[in-house]
């Protein structure tokens, strides 16, 4: 009986490994290459592609959730958010400003062996980038970048 | 049948006894924990110092809030439940009621709201192998959603944190508060 026992244990442990990603990787070097007051909207789109959302002050955004590994959140959903939350990062704005929002999420699960049984743990790590663009001048005026478990890095001081 | 995560030992022992009796083999999984969203941690929240910590520090540590509340406004507040994150309209004044005395200290009060969520659940799978061949027992589960909510009262004029509250709820029931709420009288004045 040892054969099937080991086989089942290995199969089960392997089946607990899982990973799903949402969005494109946001590379720190690329973020650092954004120069507030100089980089243009076109540079931004070249570097990061289309944003997950473009926020205008006072509007309500509908955002799509990140993909989450593990039940019961296997299927994605949407939620609503006031754009003011993004603008909290950039206090000095007018009607021409928009926040371009990017994110990259990795959700994974892994097995844990507790002598008598397996456990499964999981985490969803999200990197987020908010870029303040003046649509009138098409210039990037500021950005805020927050990697998972790290402090927010601003292009300029908030 | 529901399996409580608090006491899985009896179940595991019973399952292993059963597999031994059946002269088969068994593998079980029990206990799963999934951190869904974690914009803040309790450790970071402990760094908040009233009248010292600035709005800039909060944005540095936690990023933008899930909701920004100013008196008199209606907020769109996202919050987690067992099927995902949903948004609901909340009167900002309901948030300010959490800080009846402290709100008066701020010349221009503002509340930042954050939320973190973790799902814990228990699933029990049994795989048996005996003379009759492999037998699979489907999982039985019990889920608990733990949501940590953080309210930070700021004074927009000075940019300082005036007060904060953190609350942990499990399946929608308030369980514990980690930040001390000031004692107030019937009209909301702080009692020293």
Coordinates of C-alpha atoms in Angstrom, one line a residue:
Chain A
X1 CA 0.0 0.0 0.0
X2 CA 3.0 2.3 0.3
X3 CA 3.1 3.0 -3.4
X4 CA -0.3 4.5 -3.7
X5 CA 0.1 6.3 -0.4
X6 CA 3.2 8.2 -1.5
X7 CA 1.8 8.8 -4.9
X8 CA -1.4 10.3 -3.4
X9 CA 0.6 12.4 -1.0
X10 CA 2.9 13.8 -3.7
X11 CA -0.1 14.4 -6.0
X12 CA -2.0 16.1 -3.3
X13 CA 0.9 18.4 -2.3
X14 CA 1.4 19.3 -6.0
X15 CA -2.2 20.0 -6.4
X16 CA -2.0 22.6 -3.7
X17 CA 0.5 24.7 -5.6
X18 CA -1.1 27.4 -7.6
X19 CA -0.5 30.8 -9.0
X20 CA -2.5 33.3 -11.0
X21 CA -1.5 36.8 -12.1
X22 CA -3.5 39.9 -13.1
X23 CA -2.1 42.8 -15.1
X24 CA 1.4 43.3 -16.5
X25 CA 4.5 43.4 -14.2
X26 CA 5.3 47.0 -13.1
X27 CA 9.1 47.2 -13.1
X28 CA 10.6 49.5 -10.5
X29 CA 13.3 50.7 -13.0
X30 CA 10.5 51.7 -15.4
X31 CA 8.7 53.6 -12.7
X32 CA 11.9 55.4 -11.7
X33 CA 12.3 56.5 -15.3
X34 CA 9.1 58.6 -15.1
X35 CA 10.2 62.2 -14.7
X36 CA 7.4 64.3 -13.2
X37 CA 7.0 67.5 -15.2
X38 CA 8.9 66.1 -18.2
X39 CA 7.5 62.7 -19.1
X40 CA 4.5 62.8 -21.4
X41 CA 1.3 60.7 -21.5
X42 CA 2.6 59.1 -24.6
X43 CA 5.8 58.0 -22.7
X44 CA 3.6 56.6 -20.0
X45 CA 1.5 54.5 -22.4
X46 CA 4.6 53.3 -24.2
X47 CA 6.1 52.1 -20.9
X48 CA 3.1 50.6 -19.2
X49 CA 0.4 50.2 -21.9
X50 CA -3.3 50.9 -21.2
X51 CA -4.1 51.6 -17.6
X52 CA -6.6 49.5 -15.6
X53 CA -8.6 52.7 -15.0
X54 CA -8.4 56.5 -15.7
X55 CA -9.9 58.4 -12.8
X56 CA -11.4 61.9 -13.0
X57 CA -12.1 63.8 -9.8
X58 CA -15.5 63.3 -8.2
X59 CA -16.5 60.4 -10.4
X60 CA -17.3 56.8 -9.3
X61 CA -15.0 54.2 -10.8
X62 CA -16.0 50.6 -11.4
X63 CA -12.9 48.4 -11.0
X64 CA -12.3 44.8 -11.8
X65 CA -11.0 42.7 -9.0
X66 CA -7.6 40.9 -9.2
X67 CA -7.7 37.2 -9.9
X68 CA -7.5 35.4 -6.6
X69 CA -6.2 31.9 -6.3
X70 CA -8.4 29.8 -4.1
X71 CA -12.0 29.4 -3.4
X72 CA -14.4 31.1 -3.1
X73 CA -12.9 34.0 -5.0
X74 CA -11.9 32.0 -8.1
X75 CA -14.1 34.1 -10.3
X76 CA -13.4 37.8 -10.7
X77 CA -15.9 40.5 -9.7
X78 CA -16.1 44.2 -9.9
X79 CA -16.5 46.9 -7.2
X80 CA -17.1 50.6 -7.1
X81 CA -14.8 53.2 -5.7
X82 CA -14.8 57.0 -5.6
X83 CA -12.0 58.5 -7.6
X84 CA -11.3 60.9 -4.7
X85 CA -9.4 58.1 -3.0
X86 CA -6.8 58.2 -5.8
X87 CA -6.7 62.0 -5.7
X88 CA -5.9 61.8 -1.9
X89 CA -2.4 61.1 -3.1
X90 CA -2.2 64.2 -5.2
X91 CA -3.7 67.2 -3.3
X92 CA -3.0 70.0 -5.9
X93 CA -5.2 69.1 -8.9
X94 CA -7.7 70.9 -11.2
X95 CA -10.3 69.8 -13.7
X96 CA -7.6 68.7 -16.3
X97 CA -6.0 66.2 -14.1
X98 CA -6.6 62.5 -14.3
X99 CA -5.1 59.6 -12.4
X100 CA -3.9 56.6 -14.5
X101 CA -4.1 53.5 -12.4
X102 CA -2.1 50.4 -13.0
X103 CA -1.8 47.2 -10.9
X104 CA -0.1 43.9 -11.0
X105 CA -1.3 41.1 -8.7
X106 CA 0.1 37.7 -8.0
X107 CA -2.1 35.3 -6.1
X108 CA -0.7 32.0 -5.0
X109 CA -1.2 29.0 -2.8
X110 CA 1.3 26.6 -1.3
X111 CA 1.1 23.4 0.7
X112 CA 2.2 23.2 4.3
X113 CA 2.9 19.8 5.9
X114 CA 1.7 19.5 9.5
X115 CA 3.0 15.9 10.2
X116 CA -0.5 14.3 10.1
X117 CA -2.0 16.4 7.4
X118 CA -1.5 19.0 4.7
X119 CA -2.5 22.6 5.1
X120 CA -2.8 25.1 2.3
X121 CA -2.0 28.8 2.7
X122 CA -2.2 31.5 0.2
X123 CA -1.6 35.2 -0.4
X124 CA -2.4 37.8 -2.9
X125 CA 0.3 40.4 -3.5
X126 CA -0.5 43.5 -5.4
X127 CA 1.8 46.2 -6.8
X128 CA 0.0 49.5 -7.6
X129 CA 0.9 52.5 -9.6
X130 CA -1.0 55.8 -9.8
X131 CA 0.1 58.4 -12.3
X132 CA -1.1 62.0 -12.3
X133 CA -1.5 63.3 -15.8
X134 CA -2.5 66.8 -16.9
X135 CA -4.7 66.1 -19.9
X136 CA -4.4 69.7 -21.1
X137 CA -0.6 69.7 -21.3
X138 CA -0.3 65.8 -21.6
X139 CA 2.5 65.9 -19.1
X140 CA 2.9 63.5 -16.2
X141 CA 3.0 65.7 -13.1
X142 CA 3.5 63.1 -10.3
X143 CA 3.2 59.4 -9.5
X144 CA 2.8 57.1 -6.5
X145 CA 4.1 53.6 -6.6
X146 CA 3.3 51.0 -3.9
X147 CA 4.8 47.6 -4.0
X148 CA 3.3 44.9 -1.7
X149 CA 4.4 45.4 1.9
X150 CA 6.6 48.4 1.0
X151 CA 6.0 52.1 1.6
X152 CA 4.6 54.3 -1.2
X153 CA 7.3 56.0 -3.4
X154 CA 6.3 59.3 -4.8
X155 CA 7.7 61.1 -7.8
X156 CA 7.3 64.3 -5.9
X157 CA 6.6 64.8 -2.2
X158 CA 2.9 64.6 -1.5
Chain B
X1 CA -21.5 18.2 8.2
X2 CA -19.3 21.1 9.3
X3 CA -15.7 20.7 10.5
X4 CA -14.6 23.3 13.0
X5 CA -11.0 24.5 12.5
X6 CA -10.6 25.0 16.3
X7 CA -10.5 21.3 17.0
X8 CA -9.4 19.3 14.0
X9 CA -7.3 16.8 16.0
X10 CA -10.2 14.5 16.8
X11 CA -11.3 14.4 13.2
X12 CA -7.8 13.7 12.0
X13 CA -7.4 10.9 14.6
X14 CA -10.7 9.4 13.7
X15 CA -9.8 9.5 10.0
X16 CA -6.5 7.9 10.5
X17 CA -8.1 5.2 12.7
X18 CA -10.6 4.5 10.0
X19 CA -7.9 4.2 7.4
X20 CA -5.9 1.8 9.6
X21 CA -9.0 -0.2 10.2
X22 CA -9.7 -0.4 6.5
X23 CA -6.1 -1.4 5.9
X24 CA -5.9 1.4 3.5
X25 CA -4.1 4.7 3.3
X26 CA -5.4 8.2 3.9
X27 CA -4.3 11.7 3.2
X28 CA -6.2 14.7 4.4
X29 CA -6.0 18.4 4.0
X30 CA -7.4 20.5 6.7
X31 CA -7.1 24.2 7.4
X32 CA -6.6 26.8 4.7
X33 CA -5.8 30.4 5.1
X34 CA -5.8 33.0 2.3
X35 CA -4.9 36.6 2.6
X36 CA -7.1 38.3 0.1
X37 CA -6.2 42.0 0.5
X38 CA -3.7 43.5 2.9
X39 CA -3.2 47.3 2.5
X40 CA -2.2 47.5 6.2
X41 CA -0.9 45.3 9.0
X42 CA -1.5 45.6 12.7
X43 CA 2.2 46.3 13.2
X44 CA 2.0 49.3 10.9
X45 CA -1.1 50.6 12.6
X46 CA 0.7 50.5 15.9
X47 CA 3.1 53.1 14.5
X48 CA 0.3 55.7 14.3
X49 CA 0.8 58.5 16.9
X50 CA -2.0 60.9 17.5
X51 CA -1.1 64.6 16.9
X52 CA 2.3 63.4 15.6
X53 CA 1.7 61.2 12.6
X54 CA 1.0 63.2 9.4
X55 CA -1.3 62.5 6.5
X56 CA 1.9 62.0 4.3
X57 CA 3.0 59.2 6.6
X58 CA -0.4 57.5 6.3
X59 CA -0.3 57.7 2.5
X60 CA 3.3 56.4 2.6
X61 CA 2.5 53.4 4.7
X62 CA -0.9 52.4 3.4
X63 CA -1.3 54.0 0.0
X64 CA -4.6 55.7 -0.9
X65 CA -7.6 54.8 1.3
X66 CA -10.6 52.8 0.1
X67 CA -12.8 55.8 1.0
X68 CA -12.2 59.4 1.8
X69 CA -14.8 60.9 4.1
X70 CA -15.7 64.5 4.6
X71 CA -18.6 65.7 6.8
X72 CA -21.9 65.7 5.0
X73 CA -20.9 63.6 2.0
X74 CA -22.2 60.2 0.9
X75 CA -19.4 57.8 0.3
X76 CA -19.0 54.8 -1.9
X77 CA -17.4 52.3 0.5
X78 CA -16.0 49.0 -0.8
X79 CA -16.1 46.1 1.7
X80 CA -15.4 42.4 1.6
X81 CA -17.9 39.6 2.1
X82 CA -17.7 35.9 1.5
X83 CA -18.3 36.3 -2.3
X84 CA -16.0 39.2 -2.9
X85 CA -15.8 42.9 -2.5
X86 CA -19.0 44.9 -2.9
X87 CA -19.6 48.7 -2.6
X88 CA -22.3 50.4 -0.6
X89 CA -23.3 54.0 -0.1
X90 CA -22.5 55.2 3.4
X91 CA -23.2 58.6 5.0
X92 CA -19.9 60.0 6.0
X93 CA -21.4 61.3 9.2
X94 CA -21.8 57.6 10.3
X95 CA -18.0 57.4 10.2
X96 CA -17.6 60.6 12.1
X97 CA -19.9 59.3 14.9
X98 CA -17.0 56.9 15.7
X99 CA -15.0 59.9 16.8
X100 CA -17.6 62.1 18.6
X101 CA -15.0 64.0 20.7
X102 CA -12.0 63.9 18.5
X103 CA -13.9 65.3 15.5
X104 CA -14.4 68.5 17.4
X105 CA -10.6 68.9 17.9
X106 CA -10.1 68.9 14.1
X107 CA -10.7 72.3 12.4
X108 CA -11.3 70.5 9.1
X109 CA -12.0 66.8 9.8
X110 CA -11.4 64.1 7.3
X111 CA -11.5 60.3 7.7
X112 CA -9.5 57.8 5.7
X113 CA -10.9 54.3 5.6
X114 CA -8.9 51.1 4.9
X115 CA -9.9 47.5 4.8
X116 CA -7.9 44.2 4.9
X117 CA -9.4 40.8 4.5
X118 CA -8.4 37.2 5.2
X119 CA -10.4 34.1 4.5
X120 CA -9.8 31.0 6.6
X121 CA -11.5 27.8 6.0
X122 CA -11.4 24.2 6.8
X123 CA -11.7 21.5 4.3
X124 CA -11.4 17.8 4.9
X125 CA -10.5 15.5 2.0
X126 CA -10.2 11.8 2.5
X127 CA -8.5 9.4 0.2
X128 CA -8.7 5.7 1.1
X129 CA -7.3 2.7 -0.6
X130 CA -8.5 -0.7 0.4
X131 CA -9.3 -4.0 -1.2
X132 CA -12.3 -2.6 -3.0
X133 CA -10.1 0.1 -4.7
X134 CA -9.5 3.8 -4.1
X135 CA -12.3 5.7 -2.4
X136 CA -12.5 9.5 -2.5
X137 CA -14.5 11.4 0.1
X138 CA -15.5 14.9 -1.1
X139 CA -14.4 17.9 1.0
X140 CA -16.5 19.3 3.8
X141 CA -15.8 22.9 4.7
X142 CA -16.4 25.7 7.1
X143 CA -15.4 29.2 6.1
X144 CA -14.6 32.3 8.1
X145 CA -14.0 35.7 6.7
X146 CA -11.9 38.0 8.9
X147 CA -12.1 41.7 7.9
X148 CA -9.9 44.3 9.5
X149 CA -11.2 47.9 9.2
X150 CA -9.2 51.0 9.9
X151 CA -10.6 54.5 10.3
X152 CA -8.1 57.4 10.6
X153 CA -9.3 60.8 11.6
X154 CA -7.2 63.6 10.2
X155 CA -7.2 67.4 10.4
X156 CA -6.8 68.6 6.9
X157 CA -5.6 72.0 8.1
X158 CA -2.7 70.7 10.1
X159 CA -2.3 67.4 8.2
X160 CA -2.0 65.6 11.5
X161 CA -3.7 62.3 12.6
X162 CA -6.1 63.2 15.4
X163 CA -7.4 59.7 16.2
X164 CA -7.8 56.2 14.8
X165 CA -9.8 53.0 15.3
X166 CA -9.2 49.5 14.1
X167 CA -11.8 46.8 14.3
X168 CA -11.7 43.2 13.5
X169 CA -14.9 41.5 12.4
X170 CA -15.5 37.8 11.7
X171 CA -18.4 36.9 9.5
X172 CA -19.9 40.4 10.0
X173 CA -19.8 40.2 13.8
X174 CA -17.6 42.7 15.7
X175 CA -15.0 40.9 17.8
X176 CA -12.4 43.1 19.1
X177 CA -11.1 46.7 18.9
X178 CA -7.4 47.3 19.2
X179 CA -7.5 51.0 19.4
X180 CA -8.9 52.5 22.5
X181 CA -12.1 54.6 21.9
X182 CA -12.4 57.6 24.2
X183 CA -15.1 57.6 26.7
X184 CA -17.8 60.2 26.0
X185 CA -20.9 61.4 27.6
X186 CA -24.4 61.5 26.1
X187 CA -23.7 64.6 24.0
X188 CA -20.4 63.2 22.8
X189 CA -18.0 65.2 25.0
X190 CA -14.9 63.3 25.9
X191 CA -14.6 62.3 29.6
X192 CA -11.0 62.6 30.9

